[in-house]
XYZ file of C-alpha atoms in Angstrom:
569
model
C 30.337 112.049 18.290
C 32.117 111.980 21.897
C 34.009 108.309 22.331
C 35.883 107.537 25.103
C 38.576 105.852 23.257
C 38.580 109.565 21.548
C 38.783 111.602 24.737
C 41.589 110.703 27.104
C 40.783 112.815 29.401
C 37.989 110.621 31.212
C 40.795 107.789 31.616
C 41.884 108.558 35.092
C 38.524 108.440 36.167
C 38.925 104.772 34.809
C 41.548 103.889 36.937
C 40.233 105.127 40.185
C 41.833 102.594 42.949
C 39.756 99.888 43.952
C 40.868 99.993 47.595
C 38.406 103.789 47.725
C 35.435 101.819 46.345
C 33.636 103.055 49.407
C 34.383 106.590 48.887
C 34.052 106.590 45.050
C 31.326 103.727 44.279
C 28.352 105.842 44.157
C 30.166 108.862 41.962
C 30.988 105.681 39.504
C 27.731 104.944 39.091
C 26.026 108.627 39.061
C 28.846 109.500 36.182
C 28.272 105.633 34.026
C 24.278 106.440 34.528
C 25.094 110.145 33.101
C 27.001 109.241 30.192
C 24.824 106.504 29.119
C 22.063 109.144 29.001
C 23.919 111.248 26.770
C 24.878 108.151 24.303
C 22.901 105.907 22.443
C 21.334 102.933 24.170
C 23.028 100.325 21.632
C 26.452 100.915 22.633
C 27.422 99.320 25.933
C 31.164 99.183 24.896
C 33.838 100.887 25.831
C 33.336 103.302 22.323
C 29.853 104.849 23.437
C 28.713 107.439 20.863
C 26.618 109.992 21.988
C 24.649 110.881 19.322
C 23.794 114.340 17.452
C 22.039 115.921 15.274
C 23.112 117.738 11.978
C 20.869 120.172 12.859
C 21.532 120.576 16.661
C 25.223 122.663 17.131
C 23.566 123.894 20.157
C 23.878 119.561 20.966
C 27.759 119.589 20.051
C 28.156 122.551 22.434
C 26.674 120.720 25.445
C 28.117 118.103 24.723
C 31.722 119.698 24.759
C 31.140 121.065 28.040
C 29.473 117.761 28.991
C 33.011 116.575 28.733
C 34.552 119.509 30.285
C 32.620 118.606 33.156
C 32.976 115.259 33.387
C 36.611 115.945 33.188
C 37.153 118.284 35.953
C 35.019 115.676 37.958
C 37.516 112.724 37.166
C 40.222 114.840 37.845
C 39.208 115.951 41.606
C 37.642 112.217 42.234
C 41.340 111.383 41.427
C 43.137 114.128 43.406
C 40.205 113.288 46.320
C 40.896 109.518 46.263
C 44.825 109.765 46.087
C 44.720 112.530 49.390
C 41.998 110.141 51.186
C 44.900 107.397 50.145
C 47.542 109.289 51.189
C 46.027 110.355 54.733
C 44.900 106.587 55.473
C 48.347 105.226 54.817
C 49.397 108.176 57.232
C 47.253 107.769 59.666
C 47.789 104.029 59.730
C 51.283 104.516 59.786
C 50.804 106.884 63.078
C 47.924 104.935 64.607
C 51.111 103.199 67.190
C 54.381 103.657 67.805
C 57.353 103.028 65.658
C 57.690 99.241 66.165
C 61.394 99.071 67.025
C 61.452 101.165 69.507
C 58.449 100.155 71.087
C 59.884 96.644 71.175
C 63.334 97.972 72.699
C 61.171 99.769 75.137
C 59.582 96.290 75.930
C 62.676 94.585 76.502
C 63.250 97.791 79.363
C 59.982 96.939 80.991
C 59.573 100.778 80.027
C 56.689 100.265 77.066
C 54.269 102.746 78.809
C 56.207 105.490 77.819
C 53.938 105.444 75.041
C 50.562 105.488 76.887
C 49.170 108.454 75.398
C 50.489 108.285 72.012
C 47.120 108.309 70.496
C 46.628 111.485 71.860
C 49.600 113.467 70.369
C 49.583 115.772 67.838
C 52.752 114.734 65.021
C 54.653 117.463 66.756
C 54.319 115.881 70.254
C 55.193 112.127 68.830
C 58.312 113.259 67.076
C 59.378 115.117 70.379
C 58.400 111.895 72.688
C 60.473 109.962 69.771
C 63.148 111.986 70.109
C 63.091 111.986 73.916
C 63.361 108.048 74.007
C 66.039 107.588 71.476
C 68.456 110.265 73.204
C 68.952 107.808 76.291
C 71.143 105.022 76.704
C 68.313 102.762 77.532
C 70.585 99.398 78.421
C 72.833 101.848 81.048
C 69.769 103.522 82.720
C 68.425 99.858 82.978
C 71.488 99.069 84.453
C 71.436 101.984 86.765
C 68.037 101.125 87.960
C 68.403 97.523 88.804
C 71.866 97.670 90.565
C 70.625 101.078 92.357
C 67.826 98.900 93.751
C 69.426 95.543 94.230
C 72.163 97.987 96.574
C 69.636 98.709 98.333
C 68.794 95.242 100.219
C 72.657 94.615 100.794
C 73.800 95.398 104.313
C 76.215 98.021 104.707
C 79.785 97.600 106.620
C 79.855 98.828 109.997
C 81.464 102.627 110.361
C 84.731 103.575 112.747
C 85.768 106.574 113.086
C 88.348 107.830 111.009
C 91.866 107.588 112.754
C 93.619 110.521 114.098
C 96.774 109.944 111.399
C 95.133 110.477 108.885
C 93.828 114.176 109.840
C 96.032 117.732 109.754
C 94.646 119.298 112.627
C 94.633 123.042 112.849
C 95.984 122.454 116.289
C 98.560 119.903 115.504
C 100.157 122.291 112.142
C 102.903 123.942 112.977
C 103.774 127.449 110.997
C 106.891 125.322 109.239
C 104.203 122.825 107.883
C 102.199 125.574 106.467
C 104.966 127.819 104.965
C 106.188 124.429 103.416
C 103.151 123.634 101.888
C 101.950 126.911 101.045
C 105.488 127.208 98.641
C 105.408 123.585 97.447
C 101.443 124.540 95.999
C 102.474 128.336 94.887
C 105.417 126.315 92.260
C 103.090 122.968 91.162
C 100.462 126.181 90.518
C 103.102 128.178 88.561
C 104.202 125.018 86.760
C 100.405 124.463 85.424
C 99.786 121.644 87.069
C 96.400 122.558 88.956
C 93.101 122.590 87.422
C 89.626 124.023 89.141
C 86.268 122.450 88.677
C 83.495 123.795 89.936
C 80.538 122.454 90.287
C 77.598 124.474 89.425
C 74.590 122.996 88.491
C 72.273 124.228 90.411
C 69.508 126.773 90.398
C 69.171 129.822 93.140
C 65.560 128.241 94.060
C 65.927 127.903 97.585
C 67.383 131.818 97.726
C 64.344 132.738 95.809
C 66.015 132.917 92.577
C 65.866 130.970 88.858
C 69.156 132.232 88.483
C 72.118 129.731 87.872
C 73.386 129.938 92.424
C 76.621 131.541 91.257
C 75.237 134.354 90.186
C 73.646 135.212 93.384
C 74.841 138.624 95.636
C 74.685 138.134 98.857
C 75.084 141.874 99.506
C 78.454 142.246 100.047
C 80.001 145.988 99.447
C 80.744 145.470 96.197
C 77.940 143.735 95.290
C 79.715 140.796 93.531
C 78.486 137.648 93.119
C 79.701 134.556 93.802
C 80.828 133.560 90.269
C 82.729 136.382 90.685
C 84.144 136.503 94.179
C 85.595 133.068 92.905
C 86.996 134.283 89.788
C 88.960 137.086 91.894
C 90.482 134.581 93.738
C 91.750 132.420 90.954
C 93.238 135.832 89.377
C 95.158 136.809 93.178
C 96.419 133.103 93.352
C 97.745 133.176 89.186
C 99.729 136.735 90.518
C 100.776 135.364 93.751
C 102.415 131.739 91.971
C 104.130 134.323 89.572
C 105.561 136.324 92.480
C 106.499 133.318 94.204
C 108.758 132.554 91.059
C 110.113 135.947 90.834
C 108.919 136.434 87.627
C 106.433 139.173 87.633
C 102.974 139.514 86.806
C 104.067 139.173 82.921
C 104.465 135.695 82.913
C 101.385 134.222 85.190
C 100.481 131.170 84.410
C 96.468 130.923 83.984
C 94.260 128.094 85.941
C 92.434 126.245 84.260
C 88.776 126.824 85.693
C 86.363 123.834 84.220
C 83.084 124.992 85.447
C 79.717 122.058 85.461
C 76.811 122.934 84.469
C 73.076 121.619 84.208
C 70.594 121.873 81.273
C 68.841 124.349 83.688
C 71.866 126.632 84.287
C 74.248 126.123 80.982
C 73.124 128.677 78.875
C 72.624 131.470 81.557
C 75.799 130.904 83.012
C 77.737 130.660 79.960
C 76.019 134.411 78.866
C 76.826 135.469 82.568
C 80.374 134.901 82.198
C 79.971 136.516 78.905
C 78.535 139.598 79.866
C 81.083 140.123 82.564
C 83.810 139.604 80.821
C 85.001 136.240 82.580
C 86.066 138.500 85.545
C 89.151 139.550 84.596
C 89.690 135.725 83.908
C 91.212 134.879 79.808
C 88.192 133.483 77.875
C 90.127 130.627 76.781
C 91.224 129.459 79.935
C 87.047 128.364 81.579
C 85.098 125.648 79.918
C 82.084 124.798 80.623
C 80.529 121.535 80.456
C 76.969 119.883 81.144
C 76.352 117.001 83.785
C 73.844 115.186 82.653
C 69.993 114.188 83.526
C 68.446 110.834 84.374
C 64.734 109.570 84.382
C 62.854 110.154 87.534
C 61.394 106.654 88.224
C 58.224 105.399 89.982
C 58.810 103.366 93.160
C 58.374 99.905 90.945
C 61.096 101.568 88.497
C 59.075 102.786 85.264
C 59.752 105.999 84.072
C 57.213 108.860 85.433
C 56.187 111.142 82.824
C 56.160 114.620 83.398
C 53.776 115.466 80.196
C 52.521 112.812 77.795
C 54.904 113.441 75.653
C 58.595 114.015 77.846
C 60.137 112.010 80.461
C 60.518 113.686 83.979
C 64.493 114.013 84.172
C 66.289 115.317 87.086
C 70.576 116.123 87.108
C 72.234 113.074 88.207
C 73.856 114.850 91.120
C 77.259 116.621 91.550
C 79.144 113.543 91.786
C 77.495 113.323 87.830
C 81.137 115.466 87.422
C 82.992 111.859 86.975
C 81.016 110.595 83.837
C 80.422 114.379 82.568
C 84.417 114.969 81.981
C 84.892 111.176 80.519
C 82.510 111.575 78.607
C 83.036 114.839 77.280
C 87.094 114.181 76.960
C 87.677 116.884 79.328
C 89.952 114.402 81.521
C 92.290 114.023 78.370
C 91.927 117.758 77.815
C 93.496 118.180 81.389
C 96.018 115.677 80.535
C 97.023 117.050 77.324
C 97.548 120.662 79.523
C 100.220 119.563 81.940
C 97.434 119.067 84.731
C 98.295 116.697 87.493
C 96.117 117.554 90.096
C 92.255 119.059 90.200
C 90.386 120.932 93.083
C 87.005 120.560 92.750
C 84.504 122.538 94.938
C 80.814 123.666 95.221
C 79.976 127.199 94.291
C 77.268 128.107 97.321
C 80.160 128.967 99.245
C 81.388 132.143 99.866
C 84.672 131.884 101.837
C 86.151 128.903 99.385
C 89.443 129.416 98.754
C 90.004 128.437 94.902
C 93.082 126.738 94.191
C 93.986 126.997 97.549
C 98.295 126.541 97.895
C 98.688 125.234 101.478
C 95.562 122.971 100.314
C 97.565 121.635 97.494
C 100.646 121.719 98.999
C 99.537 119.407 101.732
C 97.598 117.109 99.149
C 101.140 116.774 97.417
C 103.333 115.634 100.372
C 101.018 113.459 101.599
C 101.483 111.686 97.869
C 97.394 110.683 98.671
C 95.202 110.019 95.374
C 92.184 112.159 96.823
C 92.016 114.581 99.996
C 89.246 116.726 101.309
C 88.848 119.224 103.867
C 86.544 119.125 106.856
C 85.496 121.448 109.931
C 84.583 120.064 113.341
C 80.943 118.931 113.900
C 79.254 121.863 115.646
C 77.267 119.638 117.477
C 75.591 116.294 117.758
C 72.519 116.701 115.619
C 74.142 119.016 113.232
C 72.854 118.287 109.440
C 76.134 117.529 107.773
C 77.645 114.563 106.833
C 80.756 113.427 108.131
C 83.556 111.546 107.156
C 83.499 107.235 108.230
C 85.694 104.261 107.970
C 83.641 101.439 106.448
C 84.871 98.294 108.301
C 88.355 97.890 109.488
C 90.907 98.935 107.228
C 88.442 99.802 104.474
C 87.802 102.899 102.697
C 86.829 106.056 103.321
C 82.956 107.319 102.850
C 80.892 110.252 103.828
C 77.596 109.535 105.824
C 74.429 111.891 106.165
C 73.379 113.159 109.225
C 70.005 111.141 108.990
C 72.057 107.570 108.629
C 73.534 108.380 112.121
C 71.683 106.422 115.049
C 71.432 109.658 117.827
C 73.477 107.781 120.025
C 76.468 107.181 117.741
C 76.533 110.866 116.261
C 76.500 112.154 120.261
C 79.623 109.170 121.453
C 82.703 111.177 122.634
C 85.987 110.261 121.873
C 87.692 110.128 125.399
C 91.215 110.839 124.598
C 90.451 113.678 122.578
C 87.464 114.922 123.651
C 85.768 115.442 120.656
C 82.962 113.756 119.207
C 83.801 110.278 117.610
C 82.597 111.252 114.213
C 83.026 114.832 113.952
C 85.205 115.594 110.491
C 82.396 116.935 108.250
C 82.517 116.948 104.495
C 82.284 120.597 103.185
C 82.278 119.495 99.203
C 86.350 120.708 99.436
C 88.409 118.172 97.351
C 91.502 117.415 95.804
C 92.349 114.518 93.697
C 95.230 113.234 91.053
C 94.073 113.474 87.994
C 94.988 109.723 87.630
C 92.647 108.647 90.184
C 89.935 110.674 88.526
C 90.061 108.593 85.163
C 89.867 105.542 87.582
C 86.515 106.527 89.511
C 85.131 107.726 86.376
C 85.068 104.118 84.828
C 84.898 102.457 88.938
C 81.597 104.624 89.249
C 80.020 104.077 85.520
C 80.872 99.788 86.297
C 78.694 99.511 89.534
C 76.137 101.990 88.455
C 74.634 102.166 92.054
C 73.478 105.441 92.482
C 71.761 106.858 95.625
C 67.504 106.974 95.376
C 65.979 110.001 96.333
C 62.368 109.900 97.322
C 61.112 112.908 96.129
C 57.622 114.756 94.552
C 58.154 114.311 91.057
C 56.166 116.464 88.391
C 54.468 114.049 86.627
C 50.799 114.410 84.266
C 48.862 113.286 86.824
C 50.055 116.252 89.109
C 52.694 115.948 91.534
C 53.303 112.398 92.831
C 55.710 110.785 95.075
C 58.917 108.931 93.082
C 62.315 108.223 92.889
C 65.319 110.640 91.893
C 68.662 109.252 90.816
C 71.778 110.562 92.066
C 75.675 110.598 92.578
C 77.615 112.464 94.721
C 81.404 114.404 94.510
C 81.896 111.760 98.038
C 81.056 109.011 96.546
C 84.779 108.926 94.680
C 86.287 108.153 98.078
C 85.622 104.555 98.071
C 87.534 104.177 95.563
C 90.680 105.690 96.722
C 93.301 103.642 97.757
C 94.762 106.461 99.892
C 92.771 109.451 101.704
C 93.937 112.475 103.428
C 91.763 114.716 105.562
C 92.726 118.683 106.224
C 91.074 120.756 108.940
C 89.928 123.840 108.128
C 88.020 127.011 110.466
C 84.887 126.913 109.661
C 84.582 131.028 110.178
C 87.929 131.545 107.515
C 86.956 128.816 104.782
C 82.746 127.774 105.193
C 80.265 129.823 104.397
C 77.140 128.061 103.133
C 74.302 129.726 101.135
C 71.525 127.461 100.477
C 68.606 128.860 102.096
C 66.509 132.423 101.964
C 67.243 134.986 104.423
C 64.769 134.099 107.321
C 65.850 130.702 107.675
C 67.662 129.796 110.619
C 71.065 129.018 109.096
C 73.399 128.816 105.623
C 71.772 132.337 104.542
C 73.077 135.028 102.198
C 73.102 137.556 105.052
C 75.002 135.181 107.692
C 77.427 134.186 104.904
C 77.938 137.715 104.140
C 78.600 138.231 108.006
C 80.920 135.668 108.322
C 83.381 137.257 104.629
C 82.861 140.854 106.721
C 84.039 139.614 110.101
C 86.891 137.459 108.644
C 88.231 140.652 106.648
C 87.771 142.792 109.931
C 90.258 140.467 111.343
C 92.738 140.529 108.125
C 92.573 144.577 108.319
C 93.428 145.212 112.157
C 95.719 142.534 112.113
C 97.537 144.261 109.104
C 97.417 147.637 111.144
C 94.178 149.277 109.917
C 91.053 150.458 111.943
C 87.882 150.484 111.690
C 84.972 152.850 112.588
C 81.544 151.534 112.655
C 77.968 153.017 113.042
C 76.385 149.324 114.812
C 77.788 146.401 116.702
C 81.251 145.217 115.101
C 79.567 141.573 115.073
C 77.135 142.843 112.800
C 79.320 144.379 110.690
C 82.763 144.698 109.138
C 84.700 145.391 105.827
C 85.094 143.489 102.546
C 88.684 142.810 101.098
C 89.062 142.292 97.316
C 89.890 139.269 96.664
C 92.653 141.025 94.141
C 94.186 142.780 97.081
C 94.690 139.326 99.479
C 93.893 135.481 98.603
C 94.179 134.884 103.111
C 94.976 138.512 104.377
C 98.655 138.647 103.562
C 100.163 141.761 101.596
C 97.186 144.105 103.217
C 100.342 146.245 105.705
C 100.304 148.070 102.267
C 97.192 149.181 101.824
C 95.728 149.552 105.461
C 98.371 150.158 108.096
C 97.606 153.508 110.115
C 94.561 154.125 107.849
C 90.763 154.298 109.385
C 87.566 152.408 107.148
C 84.148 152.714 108.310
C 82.201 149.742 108.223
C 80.720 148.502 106.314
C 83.065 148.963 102.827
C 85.049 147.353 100.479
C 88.522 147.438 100.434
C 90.554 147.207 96.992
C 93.751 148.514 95.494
């Protein structure tokens, strides 16, 4: 006789859950019809008997694997119901968003950054998740509402900026320059200037996914900008030392803090690698990220580039200020003697790098930030240039496109210049005290500058809003401002577009380093042989032999180069 009181085995089919009745109801039924079959119709209690003969072991057999059946049946009705169980309490789980942030999303105005969360595989909703919870949703709030509340305020009227204010190339006298060239070469030598460069974007423009500093722009040598800048940081280090009379043995290395973008980081950091820093100590470059914002639509919601990710753009190079506060890089410089910082952009191939008269200047003017500016070309020329706002206020830089025509073409009569002709050429030097003061200045008004721009977003490209700072935007917050002119032909040489375009080119910035060191090399007594026009041509100059042309007599007096070469120790 087969009870169930006997045969434990058929419990769990006993204790099937009721909430998969309607999975499991009709198996309950086929299996209770089955057994009572098998047992004896008297016995509707929980001991059923299924009865045998004494004759019949061919009975006992079936019903053994009668059991064995039923058995394996309960045991994958059980395993069936607690997966279907499993999977609905899943599923329900994942049929919305995790409630808390959905509701912090709410309080944003920002809750359709889950639109198409029914749609995503687990992979895709842990990534959105992930996405969300990385941003500081009440400062991007902020951001966004004081960004477009700036807009509808009424901006102060501009003045030119006055003439005491300005070093004029024509105005410096050689004594000004030799001063300020030595006071820079001993703050240098003392370890009191730092480098930042920022250098976060991508060679797109050029034609290249390449982080910009990496680009050639087919000089001789064939060095790239990273590079070319490196050199020059190396020839200043030597010259400080010199200056000191204390040989190259005891140089004192610049600290070069170089800002990166998500986009550029890991190439550039591998570049640097690869090369060997340049000649440069390992230790003494450190790289850092600016970070990324939300592109917005024009009412302010987030676009989103995918279902499942945000469209995020860099915050802009003036992004520097909250990237070295925030990644303790302003107490690093602190904690290393540093007392002043250049900072400068990397598409340009004439910068000088920790320039000495530059510093020199910024030092005995006792200013908290300086910059320095070349002479409009012309009227309708797309820089910006330096402004007063109001009288007596600060300084600020304005685009080209915020100029009425008839402003940006006025004539100042006693100089004969125009009256705002000092344009910014992302050149700057500032204490490092009044950078920890426009870091937390800039992060309190959190008005940053909208850029209407095609955003990738999963509808294809549409038009929204980029969010940006800028390395000018500092100067409204200095309480003192110093401007220094500079020759556009010795110290600005833009590359931002393809060769083609009609200006700020790889080839004319390469024209403009060959012509300069043309000039260095017959001034220093060389000469030069060439197989085209001179303007088309010229030499390239290390930057390890000369930092502005000086100690060349060496190296080039009575000797003939044909151009174009390069010209190194």
């Amino acid at each position: 006789m087969l009870t169930f009181h006997d045969d434990w085995s058929l419990l769990p089919l006993l204790k099937l859950p009721i909430c998969s009745l309607g999975n499991s109801l009709i198996l309950y039924f086929l299996i209770f019809f089955h057994l009572l079959s098998l047992s004896s119709t008297n016995n509707y209690h929980f001991s059923l008997t299924t009865t045998t003969t004494t004759t019949g072991s061919g009975h006992r057999r079936r019903a053994r694997q009668t059991r064995r059946e039923m058995t394996e049946i309960a045991a994958a009705e059980t395993t069936t119901v607690a997966t279907m169980a499993d999977s609905n309490g899943v599923n329900a789980m994942a049929a919305s968003p995790p409630q808390a942030l959905l509701e912090r999303l709410k309080d944003y105005g920002q809750e359709d950054t889950f639109a198409f969360w029914n749609e995503l595989s687990s992979d895709e909703r842990e990534h959105l998740i992930k996405d969300i919870e990385s941003l500081d949703l009440p400062r991007i709030d902020r951001i966004i509402r004081c960004s477009f509340r700036s807009q509808g305020l009424p901006a102060a009227a501009i003045e030119p900026v006055s003439e005491d204010i300005v070093s004029t190339v024509e105005h410096r006298t050689i004594e000004d320059r030799e001063k300020w060239w030595k006071m820079g070469l001993k703050a240098i030598h003392a370890g009191k200037l730092a480098v930042i460069l920022l250098s976060g974007g991508q060679g797109t423009r050029l034609g290249s996914s390449d982080p910009k500093g990496c680009f050639n722009i087919g000089l001789p040598s064939r060095k790239s900008l990273f590079q070319l800048q490196a050199e020059r940081i190396l020839c200043v280090q030597r010259l400080a030392a010199q200056f000191m009379n204390e040989g190259s043995a005891d140089v004192v290395p610049i600290h070069w803090y170089i800002m990166t973008s998500p986009f550029t980081d890991e190439a550039t950091r591998k570049f640097f690698e690869s090369h060997k820093f340049f000649g440069l100590e390992a230790d003494q470059v450190t790289f850092f990220q600016q970070g990324t914002i939300p592109c917005i639509s024009m009412d302010g919601r987030f676009i989103m580039e995918t279902p499942y990710k945000m469209a995020k753009a860099p915050d802009g190079n003036g992004g520097v200020y909250t990237a070295l506060k925030s990644s303790r890089l302003l107490e690093d410089m602190a904690a290393r003697g540093v007392k002043y910082v250049d900072c400068y952009g990397v598409d340009n191939a004439l910068v000088r790098v920790a320039d000495p008269t530059f510093l020199g200047y910024f030092i005995d003017k006792n200013v908290s930030a300086a910059a320095k500016v070349v002479k409009k070309a012309y009227p309708q020329e797309k820089v910006g240039v330096f402004v007063r706002r109001g009288k007596g206020g600060p300084l600020d830089v304005v685009e080209y496109s915020e100029l009425d025509p008839s402003v940006a073409s006025a004539v100042n009569q006693e100089t004969g210049r125009l009256r705002f002709c000092w344009s910014n050429v992302c050149l700057h030097m500032f204490t490092l005290d009044f950078l920890n003061s426009v870091a937390n200045g800039l992060e309190n008004d959190s008005i940053y500058h909208l850029a209407e721009k095609k955003i990738p977003s999963v509808n294809g490209y549409t038009m929204g809003l980029k969010l940006e700072q800028f390395i000018f935007d500092a100067f409204t917050y200095s309480p003192s401002t110093a401007l220094f002119e500079v020759l556009r032909e010795e110290e600005f040489a833009p590359v931002k577009n393809a060769n083609g375009a009609n200006y700020d080119t790889p080839d004319s910035a390469r024209l403009l380093v060959l012509r300069l060191h043309a000039r260095w090399v017959i001034a220093a007594g060389g000469f030069l042989t060439h197989s085209v026009p001179l303007y088309s041509t010229g030499v390239e100059v290390s930057p390890l032999c000369s930092y502005t042309g000086e100690n060349l007599e060496a190296i080039c007096r009575g000797r003939t180069f044909h151009a174009p070469c390069e010209i190194t120790f």
